[in-house]
Coordinates of C-alpha atoms and ligand atoms in Angstrom, one line a residue:
X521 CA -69.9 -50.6 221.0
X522 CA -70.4 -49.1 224.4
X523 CA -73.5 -49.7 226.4
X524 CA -74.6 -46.0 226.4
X525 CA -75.0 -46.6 223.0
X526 CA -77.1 -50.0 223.1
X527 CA -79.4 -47.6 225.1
X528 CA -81.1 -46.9 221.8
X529 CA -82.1 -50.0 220.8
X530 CA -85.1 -50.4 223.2
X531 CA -87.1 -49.7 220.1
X532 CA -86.4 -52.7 218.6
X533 CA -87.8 -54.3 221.6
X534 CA -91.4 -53.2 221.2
X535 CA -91.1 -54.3 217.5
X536 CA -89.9 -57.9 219.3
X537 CA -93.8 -58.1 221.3
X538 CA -96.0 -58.2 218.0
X539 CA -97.5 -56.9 216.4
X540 CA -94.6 -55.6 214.5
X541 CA -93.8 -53.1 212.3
X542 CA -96.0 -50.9 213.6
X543 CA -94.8 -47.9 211.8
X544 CA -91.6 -46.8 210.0
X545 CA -89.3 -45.9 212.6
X546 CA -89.3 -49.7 213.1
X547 CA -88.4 -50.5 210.0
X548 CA -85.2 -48.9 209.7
X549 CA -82.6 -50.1 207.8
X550 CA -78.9 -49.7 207.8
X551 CA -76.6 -51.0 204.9
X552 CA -72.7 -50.4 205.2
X553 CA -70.7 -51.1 202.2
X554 CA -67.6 -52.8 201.4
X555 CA -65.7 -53.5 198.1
X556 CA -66.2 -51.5 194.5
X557 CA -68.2 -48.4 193.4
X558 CA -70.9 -51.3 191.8
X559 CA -71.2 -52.1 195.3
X560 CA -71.8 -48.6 196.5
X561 CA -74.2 -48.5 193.5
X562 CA -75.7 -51.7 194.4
X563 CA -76.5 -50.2 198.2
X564 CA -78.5 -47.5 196.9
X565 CA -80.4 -49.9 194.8
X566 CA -81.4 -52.0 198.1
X567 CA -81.6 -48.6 199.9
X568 CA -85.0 -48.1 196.5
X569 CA -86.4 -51.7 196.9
X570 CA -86.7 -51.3 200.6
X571 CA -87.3 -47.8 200.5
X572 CA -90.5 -48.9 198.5
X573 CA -91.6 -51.4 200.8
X574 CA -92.1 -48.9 203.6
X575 CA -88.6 -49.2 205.3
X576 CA -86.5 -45.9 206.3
X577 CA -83.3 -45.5 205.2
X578 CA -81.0 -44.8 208.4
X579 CA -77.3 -43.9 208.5
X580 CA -77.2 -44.5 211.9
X581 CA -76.7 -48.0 212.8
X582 CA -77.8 -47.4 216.6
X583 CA -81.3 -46.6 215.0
X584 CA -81.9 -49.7 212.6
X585 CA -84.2 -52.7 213.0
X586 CA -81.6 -54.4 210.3
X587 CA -78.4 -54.1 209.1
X588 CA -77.6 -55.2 206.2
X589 CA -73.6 -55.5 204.9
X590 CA -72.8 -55.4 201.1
X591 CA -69.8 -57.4 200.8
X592 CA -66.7 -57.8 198.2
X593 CA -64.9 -61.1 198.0
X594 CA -62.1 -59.8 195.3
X595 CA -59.2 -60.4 197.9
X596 CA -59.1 -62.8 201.3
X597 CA -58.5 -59.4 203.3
X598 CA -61.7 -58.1 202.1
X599 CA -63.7 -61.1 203.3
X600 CA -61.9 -61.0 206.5
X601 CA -62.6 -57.6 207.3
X602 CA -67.0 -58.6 207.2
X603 CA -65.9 -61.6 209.5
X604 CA -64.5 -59.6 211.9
X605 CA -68.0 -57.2 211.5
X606 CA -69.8 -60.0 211.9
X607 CA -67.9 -60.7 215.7
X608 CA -68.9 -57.1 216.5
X609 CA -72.5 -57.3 215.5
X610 CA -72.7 -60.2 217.2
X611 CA -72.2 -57.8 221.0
X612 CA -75.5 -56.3 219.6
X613 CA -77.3 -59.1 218.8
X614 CA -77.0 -60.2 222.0
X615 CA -78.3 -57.0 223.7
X616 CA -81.3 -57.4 221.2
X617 CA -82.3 -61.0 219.8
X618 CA -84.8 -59.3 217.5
X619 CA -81.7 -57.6 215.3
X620 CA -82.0 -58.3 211.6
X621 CA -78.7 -58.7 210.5
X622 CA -77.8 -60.2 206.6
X623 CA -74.7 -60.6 204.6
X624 CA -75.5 -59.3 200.4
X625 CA -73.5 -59.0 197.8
X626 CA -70.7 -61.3 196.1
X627 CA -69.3 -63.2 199.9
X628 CA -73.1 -63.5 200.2
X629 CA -73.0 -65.2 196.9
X630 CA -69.6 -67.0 197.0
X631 CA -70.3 -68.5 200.3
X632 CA -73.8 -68.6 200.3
X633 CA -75.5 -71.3 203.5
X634 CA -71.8 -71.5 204.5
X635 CA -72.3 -68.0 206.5
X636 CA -75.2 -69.3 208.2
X637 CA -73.5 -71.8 210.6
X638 CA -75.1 -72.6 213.8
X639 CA -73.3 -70.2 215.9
X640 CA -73.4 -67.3 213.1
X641 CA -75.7 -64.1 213.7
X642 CA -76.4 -63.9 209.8
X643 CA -80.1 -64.1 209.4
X644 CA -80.5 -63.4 205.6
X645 CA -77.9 -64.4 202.5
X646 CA -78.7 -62.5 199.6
X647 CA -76.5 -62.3 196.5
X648 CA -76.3 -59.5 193.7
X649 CA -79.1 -60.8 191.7
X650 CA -81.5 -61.1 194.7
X651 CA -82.4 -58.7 196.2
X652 CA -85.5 -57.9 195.4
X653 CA -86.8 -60.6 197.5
X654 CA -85.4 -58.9 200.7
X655 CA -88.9 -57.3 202.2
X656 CA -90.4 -60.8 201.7
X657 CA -87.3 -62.9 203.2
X658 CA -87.5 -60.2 206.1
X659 CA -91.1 -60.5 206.4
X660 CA -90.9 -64.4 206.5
X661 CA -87.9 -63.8 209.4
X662 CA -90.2 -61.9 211.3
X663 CA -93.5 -63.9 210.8
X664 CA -91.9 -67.4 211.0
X665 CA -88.9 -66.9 212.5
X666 CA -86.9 -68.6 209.4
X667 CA -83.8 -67.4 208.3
X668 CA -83.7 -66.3 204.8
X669 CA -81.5 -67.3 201.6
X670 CA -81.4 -66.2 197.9
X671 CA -78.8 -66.4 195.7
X672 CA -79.4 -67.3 192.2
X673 CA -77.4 -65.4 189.6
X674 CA -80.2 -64.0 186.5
X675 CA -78.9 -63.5 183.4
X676 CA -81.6 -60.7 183.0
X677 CA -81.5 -58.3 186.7
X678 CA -80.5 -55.1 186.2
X679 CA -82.5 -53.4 188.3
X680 CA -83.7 -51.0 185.4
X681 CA -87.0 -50.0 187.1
X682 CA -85.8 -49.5 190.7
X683 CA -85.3 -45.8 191.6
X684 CA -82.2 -45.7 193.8
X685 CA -82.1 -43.9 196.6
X686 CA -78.9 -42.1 196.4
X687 CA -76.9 -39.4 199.1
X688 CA -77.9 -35.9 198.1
X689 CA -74.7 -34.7 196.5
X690 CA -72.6 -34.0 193.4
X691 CA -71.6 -37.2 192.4
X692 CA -73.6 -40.0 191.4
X693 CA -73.0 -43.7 190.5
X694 CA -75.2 -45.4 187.6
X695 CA -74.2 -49.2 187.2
X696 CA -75.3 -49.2 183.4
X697 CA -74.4 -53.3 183.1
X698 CA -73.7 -56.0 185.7
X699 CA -71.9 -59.3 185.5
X700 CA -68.8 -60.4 183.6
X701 CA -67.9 -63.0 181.0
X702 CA -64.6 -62.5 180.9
X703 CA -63.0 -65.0 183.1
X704 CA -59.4 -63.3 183.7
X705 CA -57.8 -66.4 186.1
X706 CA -57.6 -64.7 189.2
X707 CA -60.7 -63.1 189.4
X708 CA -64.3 -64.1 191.4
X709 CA -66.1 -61.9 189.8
X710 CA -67.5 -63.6 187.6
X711 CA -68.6 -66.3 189.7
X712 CA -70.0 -64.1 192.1
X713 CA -71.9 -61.6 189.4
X714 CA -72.7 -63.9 187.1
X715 CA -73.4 -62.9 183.5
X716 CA -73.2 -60.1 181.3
X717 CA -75.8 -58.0 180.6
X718 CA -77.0 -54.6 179.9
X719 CA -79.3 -51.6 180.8
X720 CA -81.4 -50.0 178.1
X721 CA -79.8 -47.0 176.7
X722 CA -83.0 -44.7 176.7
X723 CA -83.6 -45.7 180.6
X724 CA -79.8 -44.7 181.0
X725 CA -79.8 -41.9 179.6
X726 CA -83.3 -40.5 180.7
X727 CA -81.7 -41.4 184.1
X728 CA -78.6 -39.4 183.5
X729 CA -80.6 -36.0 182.4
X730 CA -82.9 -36.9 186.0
X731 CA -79.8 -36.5 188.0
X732 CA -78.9 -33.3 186.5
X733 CA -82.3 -31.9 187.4
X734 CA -82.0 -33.0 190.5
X735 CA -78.5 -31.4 191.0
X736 CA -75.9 -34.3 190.2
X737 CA -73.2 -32.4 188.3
X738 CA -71.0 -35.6 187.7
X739 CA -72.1 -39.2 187.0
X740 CA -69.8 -42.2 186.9
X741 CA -71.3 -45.2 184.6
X742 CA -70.3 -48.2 186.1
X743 CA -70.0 -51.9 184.9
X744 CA -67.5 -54.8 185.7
X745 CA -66.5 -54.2 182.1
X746 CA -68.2 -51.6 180.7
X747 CA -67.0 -52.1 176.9
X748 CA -69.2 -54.8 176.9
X749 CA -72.1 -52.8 176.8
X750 CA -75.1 -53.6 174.8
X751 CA -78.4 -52.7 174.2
X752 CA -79.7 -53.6 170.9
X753 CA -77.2 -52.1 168.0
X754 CA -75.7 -49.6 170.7
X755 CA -72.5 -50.1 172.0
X756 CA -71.1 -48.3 174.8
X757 CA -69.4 -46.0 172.7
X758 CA -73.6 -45.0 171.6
X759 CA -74.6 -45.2 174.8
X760 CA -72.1 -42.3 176.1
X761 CA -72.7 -40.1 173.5
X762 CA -76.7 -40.3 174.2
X763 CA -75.4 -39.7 178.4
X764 CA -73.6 -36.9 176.7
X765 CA -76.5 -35.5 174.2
X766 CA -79.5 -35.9 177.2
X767 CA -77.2 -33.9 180.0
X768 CA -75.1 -31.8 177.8
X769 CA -73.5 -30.5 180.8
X770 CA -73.4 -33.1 183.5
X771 CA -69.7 -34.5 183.8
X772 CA -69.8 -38.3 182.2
X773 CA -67.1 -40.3 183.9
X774 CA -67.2 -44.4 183.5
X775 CA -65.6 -47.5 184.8
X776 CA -64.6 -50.1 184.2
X777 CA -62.9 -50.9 181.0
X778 CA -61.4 -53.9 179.4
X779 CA -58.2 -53.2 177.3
X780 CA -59.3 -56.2 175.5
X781 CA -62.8 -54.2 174.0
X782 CA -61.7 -50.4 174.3
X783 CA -62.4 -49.4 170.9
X784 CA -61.5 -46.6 168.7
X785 CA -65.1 -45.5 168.4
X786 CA -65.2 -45.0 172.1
X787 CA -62.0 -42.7 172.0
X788 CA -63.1 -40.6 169.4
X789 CA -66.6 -40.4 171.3
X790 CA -64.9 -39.0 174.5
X791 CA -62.7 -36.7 172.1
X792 CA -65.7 -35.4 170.7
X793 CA -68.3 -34.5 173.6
X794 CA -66.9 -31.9 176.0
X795 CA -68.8 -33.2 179.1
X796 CA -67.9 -36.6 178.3
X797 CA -64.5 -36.5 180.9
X798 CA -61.0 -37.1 179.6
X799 CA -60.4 -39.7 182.2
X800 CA -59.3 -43.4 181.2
X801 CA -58.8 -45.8 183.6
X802 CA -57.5 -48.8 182.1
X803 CA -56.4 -51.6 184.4
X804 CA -53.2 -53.6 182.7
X805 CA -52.7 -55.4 186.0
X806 CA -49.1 -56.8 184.7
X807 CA -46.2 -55.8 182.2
X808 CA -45.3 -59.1 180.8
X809 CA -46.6 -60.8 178.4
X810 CA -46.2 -63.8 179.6
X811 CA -48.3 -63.0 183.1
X812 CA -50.6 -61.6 180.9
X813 CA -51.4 -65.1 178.8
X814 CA -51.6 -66.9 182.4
X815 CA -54.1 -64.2 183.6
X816 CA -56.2 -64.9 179.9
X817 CA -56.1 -60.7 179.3
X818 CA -56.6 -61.4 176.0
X819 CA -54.0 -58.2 175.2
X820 CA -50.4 -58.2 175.0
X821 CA -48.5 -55.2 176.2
X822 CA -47.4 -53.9 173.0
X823 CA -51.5 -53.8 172.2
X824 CA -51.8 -52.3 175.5
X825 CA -49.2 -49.5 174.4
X826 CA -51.3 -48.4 171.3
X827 CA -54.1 -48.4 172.7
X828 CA -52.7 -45.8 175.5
X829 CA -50.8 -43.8 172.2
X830 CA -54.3 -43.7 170.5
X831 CA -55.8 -42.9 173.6
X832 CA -53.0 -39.6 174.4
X833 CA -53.4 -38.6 170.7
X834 CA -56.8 -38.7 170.2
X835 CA -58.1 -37.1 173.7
X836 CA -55.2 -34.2 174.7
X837 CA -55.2 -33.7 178.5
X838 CA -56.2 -37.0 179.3
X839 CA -55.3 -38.3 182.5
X840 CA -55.2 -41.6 183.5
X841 CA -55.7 -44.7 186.0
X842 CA -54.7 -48.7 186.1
X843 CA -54.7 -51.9 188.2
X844 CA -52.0 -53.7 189.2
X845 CA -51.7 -56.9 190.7
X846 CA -48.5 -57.6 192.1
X847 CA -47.2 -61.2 192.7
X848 CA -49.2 -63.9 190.6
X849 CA -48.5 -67.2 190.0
X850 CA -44.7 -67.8 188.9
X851 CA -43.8 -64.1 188.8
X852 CA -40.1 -63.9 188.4
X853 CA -37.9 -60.5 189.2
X854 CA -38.1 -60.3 185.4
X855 CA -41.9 -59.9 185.0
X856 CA -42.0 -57.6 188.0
X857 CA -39.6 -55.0 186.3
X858 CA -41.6 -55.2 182.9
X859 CA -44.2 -53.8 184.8
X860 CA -42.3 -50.9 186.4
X861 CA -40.8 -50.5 182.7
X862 CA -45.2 -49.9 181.6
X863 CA -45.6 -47.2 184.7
X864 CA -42.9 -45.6 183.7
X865 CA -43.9 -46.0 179.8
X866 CA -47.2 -44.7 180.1
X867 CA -46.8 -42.8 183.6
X868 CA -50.2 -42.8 184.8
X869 CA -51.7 -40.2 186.9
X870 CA -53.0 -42.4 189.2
X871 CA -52.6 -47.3 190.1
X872 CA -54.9 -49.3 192.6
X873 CA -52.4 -51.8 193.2
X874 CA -52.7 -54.8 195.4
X875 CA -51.2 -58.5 195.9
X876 CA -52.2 -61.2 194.5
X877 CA -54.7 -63.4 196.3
X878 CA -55.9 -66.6 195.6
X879 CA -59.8 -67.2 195.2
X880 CA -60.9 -70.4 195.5
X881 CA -63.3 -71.4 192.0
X882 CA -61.1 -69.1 189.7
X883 CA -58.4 -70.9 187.3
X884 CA -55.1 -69.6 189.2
X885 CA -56.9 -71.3 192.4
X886 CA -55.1 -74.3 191.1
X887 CA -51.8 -72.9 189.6
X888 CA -51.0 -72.5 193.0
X889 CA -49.3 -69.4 194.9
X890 CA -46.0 -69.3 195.0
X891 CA -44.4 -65.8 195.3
X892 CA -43.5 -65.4 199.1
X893 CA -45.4 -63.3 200.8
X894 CA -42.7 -61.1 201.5
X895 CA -41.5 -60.9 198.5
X896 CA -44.9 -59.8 197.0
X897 CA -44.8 -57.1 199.7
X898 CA -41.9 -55.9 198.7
X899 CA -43.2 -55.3 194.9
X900 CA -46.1 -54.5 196.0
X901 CA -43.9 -51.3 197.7
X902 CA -41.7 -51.5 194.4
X903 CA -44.5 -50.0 192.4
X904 CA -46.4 -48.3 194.8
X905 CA -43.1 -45.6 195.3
X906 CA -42.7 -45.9 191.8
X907 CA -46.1 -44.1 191.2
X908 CA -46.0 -42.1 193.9
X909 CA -43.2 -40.2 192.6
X910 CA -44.9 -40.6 188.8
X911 CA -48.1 -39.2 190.2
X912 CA -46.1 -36.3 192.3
X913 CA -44.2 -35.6 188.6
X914 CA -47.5 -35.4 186.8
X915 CA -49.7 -33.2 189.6
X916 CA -46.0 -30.7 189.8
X917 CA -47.0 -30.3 186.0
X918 CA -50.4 -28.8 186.6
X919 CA -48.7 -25.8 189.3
X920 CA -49.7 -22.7 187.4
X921 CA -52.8 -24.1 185.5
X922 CA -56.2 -23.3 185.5
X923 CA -59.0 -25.6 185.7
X924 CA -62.7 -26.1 185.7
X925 CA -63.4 -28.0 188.7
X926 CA -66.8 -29.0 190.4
X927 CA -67.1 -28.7 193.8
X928 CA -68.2 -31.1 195.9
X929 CA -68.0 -29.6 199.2
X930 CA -66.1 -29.1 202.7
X931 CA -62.8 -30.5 202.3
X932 CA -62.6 -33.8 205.0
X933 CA -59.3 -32.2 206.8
X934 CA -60.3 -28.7 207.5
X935 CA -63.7 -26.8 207.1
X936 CA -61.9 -23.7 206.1
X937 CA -60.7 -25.6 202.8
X938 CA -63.5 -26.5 199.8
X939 CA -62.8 -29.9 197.6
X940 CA -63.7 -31.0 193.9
X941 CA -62.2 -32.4 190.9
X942 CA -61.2 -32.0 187.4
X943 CA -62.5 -32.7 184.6
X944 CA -59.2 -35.3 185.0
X945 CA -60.7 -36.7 188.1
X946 CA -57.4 -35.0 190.0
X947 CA -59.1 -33.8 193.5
X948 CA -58.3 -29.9 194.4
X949 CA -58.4 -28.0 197.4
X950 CA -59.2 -24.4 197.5
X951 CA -60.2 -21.6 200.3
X952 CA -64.0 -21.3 201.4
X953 CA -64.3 -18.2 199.3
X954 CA -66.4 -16.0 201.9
X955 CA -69.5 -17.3 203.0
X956 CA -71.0 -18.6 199.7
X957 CA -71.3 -22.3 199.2
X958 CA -69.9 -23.1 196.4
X959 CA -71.4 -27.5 196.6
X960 CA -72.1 -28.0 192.6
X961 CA -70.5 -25.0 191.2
X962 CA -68.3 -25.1 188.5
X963 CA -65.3 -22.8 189.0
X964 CA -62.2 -22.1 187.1
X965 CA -59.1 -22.9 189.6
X966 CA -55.5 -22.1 189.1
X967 CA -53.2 -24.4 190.6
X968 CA -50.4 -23.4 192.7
X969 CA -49.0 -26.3 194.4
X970 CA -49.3 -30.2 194.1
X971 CA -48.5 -33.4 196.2
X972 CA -48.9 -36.7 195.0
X973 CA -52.1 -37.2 196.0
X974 CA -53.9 -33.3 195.4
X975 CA -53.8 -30.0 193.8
X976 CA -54.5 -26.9 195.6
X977 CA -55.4 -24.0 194.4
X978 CA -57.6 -20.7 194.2
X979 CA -60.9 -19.8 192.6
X980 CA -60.3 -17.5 189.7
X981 CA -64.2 -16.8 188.9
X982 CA -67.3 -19.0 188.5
X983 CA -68.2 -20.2 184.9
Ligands
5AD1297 N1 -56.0 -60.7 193.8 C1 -55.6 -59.4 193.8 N2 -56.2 -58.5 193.1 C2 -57.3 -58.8 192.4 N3 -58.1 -58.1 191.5 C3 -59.0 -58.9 191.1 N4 -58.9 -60.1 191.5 C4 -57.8 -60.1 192.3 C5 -57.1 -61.1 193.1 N5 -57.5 -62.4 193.1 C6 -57.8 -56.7 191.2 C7 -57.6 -56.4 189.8 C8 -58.9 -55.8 189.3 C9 -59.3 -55.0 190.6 C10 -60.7 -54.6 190.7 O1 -59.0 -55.9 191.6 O2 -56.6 -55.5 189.6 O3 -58.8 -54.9 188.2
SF4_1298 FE1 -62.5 -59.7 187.0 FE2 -61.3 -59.7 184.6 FE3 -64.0 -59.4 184.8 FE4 -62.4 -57.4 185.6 S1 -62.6 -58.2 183.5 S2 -64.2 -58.3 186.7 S3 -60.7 -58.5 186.4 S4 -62.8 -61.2 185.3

């Protein structure tokens, strides 16, 4: 951070000779996030709470009174990346004792007093469940000077009466449940999200047909397992065909699913319902069956298969998306090429893949980690070539066809170029057509060349 920069802070000074608080512009607040879209969801949730309490919202960190970080503890490398935040905030605390700065989300949660070591600069630990105590742990910081901790999981949070404050835009995030019972071996989620449980469907929904009006064309329901849904006899298969019913022409995208509790209902439901989007993603994370019983998937592969079959018969178009996690416990050459032999099976349009890494608390903690870490980098690059050239194969397909595809505005690489997506959840490229802005429009697209990673294209008409 250069000094020029720590210029700015001088407001937070005044807020440092009482009385405090004064008015908003010293209550700013800056959260960055880290990890999965529930996290992103999760932000906007804290970005409501606080937003309520009479704190601004700021995207500039040079502006804010605190910064917050929403953390992810799925892999070491995520964990490490907020420690090494944490040694840069630390330059800014220094320039400015008075900075609030707290760690939420699931390290908050997984490490919870451990982050508040002597030397640290974390003033608040909040985890998922908590954070509706964040103006009164902040007030309490300010007041008393006492640093601030909360991190009991609920069985009950969801959140269901906060209004998020969410990025004007296209796309929205809902989380519609929170938690996870399922326990896979290698996973901290549930440790660090606690419990299952569930949204009301009417709140959902009513939610859903709110974004619309306020110019959300696409909304992704999100849950750690959202096949698990349930809110009294409704199942997630009921609660996207109410999404469906309330918005009938917002885009309805979800994640995540279990293979374990993807039902038939729920494929006929997506089949049925136009706005509902024919996009499964569908982590398998290994191709043998034996990897699979030591990661307790509950599935074997040839279950995975039919479900994928059913899936490709039932919903025609349908693209779709896995994990992968590469190197676990005792993973011979064998296993590795049963799960090229699944890519290549059900050649996915599009794998978040990663190496295994141990979490401390979960079962495979203590089956050890023995794959080499080169030779888990070298699977790791085994599979991610492999669908590389399946996702190039399946994108080549699409040259020549056309497409209704929201926009979601100027494309990041050039501000001549426009991006949005399929119904697929492919990402396309066309022209700024003229001066119009296009942000929200649906528009049929025809494809004329792919890469692995994008279609481009030209607008045909709007619809
Ligand atoms: N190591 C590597 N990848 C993991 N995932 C979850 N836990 C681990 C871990 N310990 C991956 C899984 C999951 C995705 C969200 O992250 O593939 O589906
Ligand atoms: Fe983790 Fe498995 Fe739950 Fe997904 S289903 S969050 S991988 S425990």
């Amino acid at each position: 951070m250069k000094d020029t920069v720590l210029d700015k802070y001088i407001p937070i000074g005044t807020f440092a000779d009482s009385p405090q608080y004064t008015n908003n512009t010293e209550k700013k607040l800056y959260v960055e996030t880290y990890g999965c879209q529930m996290n992103f969801a999760d932000t906007e949730i804290v970005n409501g709470i606080m937003g309520k309490n009479g704190y601004d919202v700021t995207e500039n960190i040079d502006d804010s009174a605190i910064i917050l970080l929403n953390t992810c503890s799925i892999r070491e490398n995520a964990e490490y990346r907020i420690y090494q935040r944490l040694n840069e905030l630390k330059k800014l605390k220094k320039q400015n004792s008075k900075l609030i700065i707290g760690i939420i989300g699931c390290m908050a949660e997984r490490l919870k007093r451990g982050l508040m070591t002597k030397k640290s600069v974390v003033d608040l630990v909040l985890g998922p469940d908590e954070y509706r105590k964040l103006p009164s742990l902040i007030d309490n910081l300010v007041d008393n000077g006492e640093k601030g901790i909360a991190v009991r999981l609920s069985r009950v949070e969801t959140y269901e009466d906060v209004i998020p404050i969410r990025k004007e835009g296209v796309s929205a995030w809902l989380s519609v449940m929170r938690g996870c019972d399922k326990f896979c071996t290698y996973c901290v989620v549930p440790y660090t999200r606690g419990r299952e449980r569930s949204r009301e469907l009417e709140g959902v929904a009513n939610e859903v047909r709110k974004l619309w009006d306020e110019g959300f064309r696409d909304v992704t329901l999100l849950g750690q397992n959202v096949n698990s849904y349930q809110s009294g006899d409704n199942d997630f298969a009921d609660l996207l065909k109410a999404c469906a019913i309330a918005a009938p022409e917002m885009r309805i995208r979800f994640t995540t699913s279990h293979p374990h509790d993807l039902s038939m209902k729920l494929i006929e439901t997506i089949a049925e319902y136009d706005n509902l989007c024919n996009y499964i993603h569908l982590p398998v994370q290994s191709g043998s069956n034996r990897i699979l019983d030591l990661m307790k998937r509950e599935y074997t592969i040839d279950h995975y298969l039919s479900i994928m079959n059913n899936i490709k018969r039932i919903i025609p178009d349908v693209t779709l998306s896995t994990d992968i996690i590469t190197g676990f416990c005792t993973e011979t050459e064998d296993d590795h090429k049963m799960t090229l032999d699944v890519m290549r099976e059900v050649k996915y349009d599009g794998a978040y893949m990663f190496k295994y890494s141990p979490r401390e608390k979960t079962k495979a903690w203590d089956m050890g980690d023995d794959i080499d870490e080169e030779i888990k980098t070298r699977r790791l690059v085994d599979i991610v070539e492999l669908q590389r050239d399946i996702s190039e194969e399946k994108n080549k397909e699409t040259v020549g066809n056309i497409y209704d595809v929201v926009i979601e505005g100027l494309s990041k690489k050039s501000d001549k170029m426009l991006f949005g997506r399929t119904d697929g959840n492919k990402t396309v490229i066309v022209p700024v057509n003229g001066s119009a802005s296009m942000t929200g429009e649906k528009v049929k697209v025809k494809i004329n060349r792919a890469n692995s990673a994008t279609l481009f294209g030209e607008v045909i008409h709007s619809i």
